[in-house]
mmCIF file of C-alpha atoms in Angstrom:
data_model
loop_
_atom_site.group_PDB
_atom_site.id
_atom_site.type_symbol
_atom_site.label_atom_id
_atom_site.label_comp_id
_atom_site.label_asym_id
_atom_site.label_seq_id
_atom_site.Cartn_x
_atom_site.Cartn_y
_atom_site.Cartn_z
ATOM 1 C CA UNK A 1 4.950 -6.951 1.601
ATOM 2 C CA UNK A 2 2.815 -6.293 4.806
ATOM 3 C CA UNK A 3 -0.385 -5.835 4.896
ATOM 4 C CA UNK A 4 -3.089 -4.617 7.434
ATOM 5 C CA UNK A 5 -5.506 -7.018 9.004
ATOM 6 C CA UNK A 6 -9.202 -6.371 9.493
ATOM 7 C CA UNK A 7 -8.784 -5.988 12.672
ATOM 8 C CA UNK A 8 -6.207 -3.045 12.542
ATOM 9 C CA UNK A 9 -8.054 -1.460 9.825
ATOM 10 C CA UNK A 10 -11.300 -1.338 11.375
ATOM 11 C CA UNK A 11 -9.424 -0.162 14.853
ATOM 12 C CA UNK A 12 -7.234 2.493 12.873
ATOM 13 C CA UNK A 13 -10.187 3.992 10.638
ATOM 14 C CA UNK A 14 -12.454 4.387 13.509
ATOM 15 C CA UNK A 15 -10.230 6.519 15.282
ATOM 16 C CA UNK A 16 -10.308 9.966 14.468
ATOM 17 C CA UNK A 17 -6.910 10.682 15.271
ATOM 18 C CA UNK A 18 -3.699 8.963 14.736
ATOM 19 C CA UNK A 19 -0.313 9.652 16.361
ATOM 20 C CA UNK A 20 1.874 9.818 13.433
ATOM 21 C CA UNK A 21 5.918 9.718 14.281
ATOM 22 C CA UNK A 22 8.256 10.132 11.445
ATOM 23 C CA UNK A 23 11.977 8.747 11.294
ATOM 24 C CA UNK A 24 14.658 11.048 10.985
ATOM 25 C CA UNK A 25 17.578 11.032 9.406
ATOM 26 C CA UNK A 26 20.004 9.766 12.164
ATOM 27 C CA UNK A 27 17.444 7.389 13.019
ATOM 28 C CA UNK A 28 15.377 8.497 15.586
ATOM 29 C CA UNK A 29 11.690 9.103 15.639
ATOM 30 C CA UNK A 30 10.335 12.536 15.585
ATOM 31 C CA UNK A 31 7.658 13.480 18.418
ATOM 32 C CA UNK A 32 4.322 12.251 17.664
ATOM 33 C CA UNK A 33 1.674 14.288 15.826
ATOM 34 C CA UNK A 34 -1.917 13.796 15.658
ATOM 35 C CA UNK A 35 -3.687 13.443 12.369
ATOM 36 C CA UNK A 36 -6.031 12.680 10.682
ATOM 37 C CA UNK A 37 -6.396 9.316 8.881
ATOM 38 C CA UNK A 38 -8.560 7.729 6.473
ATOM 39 C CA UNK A 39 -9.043 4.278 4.787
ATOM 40 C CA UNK A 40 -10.112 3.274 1.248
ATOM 41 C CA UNK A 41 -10.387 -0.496 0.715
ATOM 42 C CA UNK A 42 -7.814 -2.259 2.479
ATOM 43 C CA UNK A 43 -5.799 0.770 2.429
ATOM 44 C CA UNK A 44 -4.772 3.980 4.984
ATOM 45 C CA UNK A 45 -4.014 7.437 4.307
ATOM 46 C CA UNK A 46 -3.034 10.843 6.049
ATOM 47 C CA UNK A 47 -2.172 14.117 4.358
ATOM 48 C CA UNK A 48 -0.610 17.226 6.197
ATOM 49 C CA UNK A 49 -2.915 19.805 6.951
ATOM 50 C CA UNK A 50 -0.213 22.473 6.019
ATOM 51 C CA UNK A 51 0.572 20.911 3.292
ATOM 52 C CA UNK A 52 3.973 20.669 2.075
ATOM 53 C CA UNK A 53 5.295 22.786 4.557
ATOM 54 C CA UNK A 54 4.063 20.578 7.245
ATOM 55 C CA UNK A 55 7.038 19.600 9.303
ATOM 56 C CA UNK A 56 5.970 15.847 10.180
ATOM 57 C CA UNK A 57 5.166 15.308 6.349
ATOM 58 C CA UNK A 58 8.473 16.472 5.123
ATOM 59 C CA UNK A 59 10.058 14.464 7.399
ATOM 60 C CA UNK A 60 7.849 11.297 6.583
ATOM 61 C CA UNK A 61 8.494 12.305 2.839
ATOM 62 C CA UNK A 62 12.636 12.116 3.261
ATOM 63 C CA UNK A 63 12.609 8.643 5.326
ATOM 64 C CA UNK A 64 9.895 6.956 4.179
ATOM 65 C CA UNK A 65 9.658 5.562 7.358
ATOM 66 C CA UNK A 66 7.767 5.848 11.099
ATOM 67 C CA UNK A 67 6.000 4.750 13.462
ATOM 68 C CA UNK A 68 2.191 5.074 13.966
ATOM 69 C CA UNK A 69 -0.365 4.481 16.992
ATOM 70 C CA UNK A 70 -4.279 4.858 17.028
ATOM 71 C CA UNK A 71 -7.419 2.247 18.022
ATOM 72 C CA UNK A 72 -4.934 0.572 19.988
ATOM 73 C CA UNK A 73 -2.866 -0.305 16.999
ATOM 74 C CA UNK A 74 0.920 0.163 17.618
ATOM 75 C CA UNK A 75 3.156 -0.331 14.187
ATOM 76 C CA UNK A 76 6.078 0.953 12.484
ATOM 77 C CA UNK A 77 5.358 1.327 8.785
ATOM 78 C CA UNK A 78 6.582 2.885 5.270
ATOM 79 C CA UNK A 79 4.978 6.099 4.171
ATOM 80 C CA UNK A 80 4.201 5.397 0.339
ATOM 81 C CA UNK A 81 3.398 8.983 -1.732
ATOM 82 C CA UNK A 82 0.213 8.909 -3.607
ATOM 83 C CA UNK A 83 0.230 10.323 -7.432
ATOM 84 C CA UNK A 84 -3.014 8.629 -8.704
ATOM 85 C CA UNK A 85 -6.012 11.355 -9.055
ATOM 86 C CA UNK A 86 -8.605 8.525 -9.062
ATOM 87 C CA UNK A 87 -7.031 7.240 -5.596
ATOM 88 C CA UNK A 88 -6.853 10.838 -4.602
ATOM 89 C CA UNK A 89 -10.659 11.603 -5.367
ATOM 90 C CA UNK A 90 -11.423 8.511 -3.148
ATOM 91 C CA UNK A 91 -9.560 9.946 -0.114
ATOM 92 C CA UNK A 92 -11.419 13.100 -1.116
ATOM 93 C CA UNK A 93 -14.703 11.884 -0.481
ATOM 94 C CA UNK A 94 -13.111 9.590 2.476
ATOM 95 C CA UNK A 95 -12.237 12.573 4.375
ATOM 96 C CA UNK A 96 -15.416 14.691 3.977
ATOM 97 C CA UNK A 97 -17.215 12.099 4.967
ATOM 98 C CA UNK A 98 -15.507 11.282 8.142
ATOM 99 C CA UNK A 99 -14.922 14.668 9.513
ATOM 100 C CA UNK A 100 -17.444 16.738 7.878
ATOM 101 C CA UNK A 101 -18.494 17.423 11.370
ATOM 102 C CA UNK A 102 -15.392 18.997 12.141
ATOM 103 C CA UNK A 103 -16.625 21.898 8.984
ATOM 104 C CA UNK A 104 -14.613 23.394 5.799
ATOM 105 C CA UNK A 105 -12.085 25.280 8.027
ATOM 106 C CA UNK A 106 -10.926 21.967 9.076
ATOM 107 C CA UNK A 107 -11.719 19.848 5.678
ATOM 108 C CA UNK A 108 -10.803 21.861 3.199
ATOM 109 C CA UNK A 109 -7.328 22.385 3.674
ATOM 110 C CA UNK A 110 -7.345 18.512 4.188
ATOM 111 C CA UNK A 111 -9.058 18.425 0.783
ATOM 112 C CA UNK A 112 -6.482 20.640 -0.674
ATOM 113 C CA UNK A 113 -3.400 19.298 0.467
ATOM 114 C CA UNK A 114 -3.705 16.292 -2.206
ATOM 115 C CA UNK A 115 0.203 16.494 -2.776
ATOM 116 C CA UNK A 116 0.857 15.555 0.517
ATOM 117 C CA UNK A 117 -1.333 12.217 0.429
ATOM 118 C CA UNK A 118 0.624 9.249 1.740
ATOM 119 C CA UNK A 119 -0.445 5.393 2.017
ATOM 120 C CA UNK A 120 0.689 3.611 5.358
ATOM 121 C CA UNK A 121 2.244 0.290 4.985
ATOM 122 C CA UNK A 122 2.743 -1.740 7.770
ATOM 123 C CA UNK A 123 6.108 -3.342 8.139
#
């Protein structure tokens, strides 16, 4: 399996957005979205803001597959679904403390949404 370098993972968790573009079902990639993205170890993660209803994460969830872009990092990965609470109370804390800033209209629901969390794998 892939795995991020240093370089990528310092370039992709200091951006506060990331262009997230699922893979459809015939193929294609959706539009890109900007999310949010945060890293734990040697690892990435997103969630959907709208949780399950989120249209980018239900499409991510069905295919598995996209392609992402932020800090200048361009790759197509694997979307990997998170159902570990330790893990999840990581990315918790991970998000509060990058976008705290942003306030608990933006966090919380971010907070919330921990049945949406994903890992991104490269491939």
């Amino acid at each position: 399996m892939t795995t991020w370098t240093s370089d990528e993972l310092h370039h992709i968790a200091g951006a506060d957005e990331l262009e997230m573009a699922p893979r459809r079902r015939d193929g294609s990639l959706r539009g890109p979205v900007p999310i949010w993205v945060v890293r734990d170890g040697d690892d990435l993660y997103v969630r959907s803001f709208r949780g399950p209803a989120g249209s980018w994460w239900r499409t991510a969830r069905a295919s598995h597959e996209g392609h992402i872009r932020a800090g200048g990092v361009d790759r197509d990965v694997t979307f990997v679904e998170v159902r570990d609470d330790e893990i999840d109370d990581r990315i918790d804390t991970a998000y509060r403390a990058k976008y705290g800033r942003f306030g608990g209209a933006y966090v919380d629901p971010m907070v919330s949404a921990r049945g949406t969390t994903l890992r991104l794998v490269p491939r």
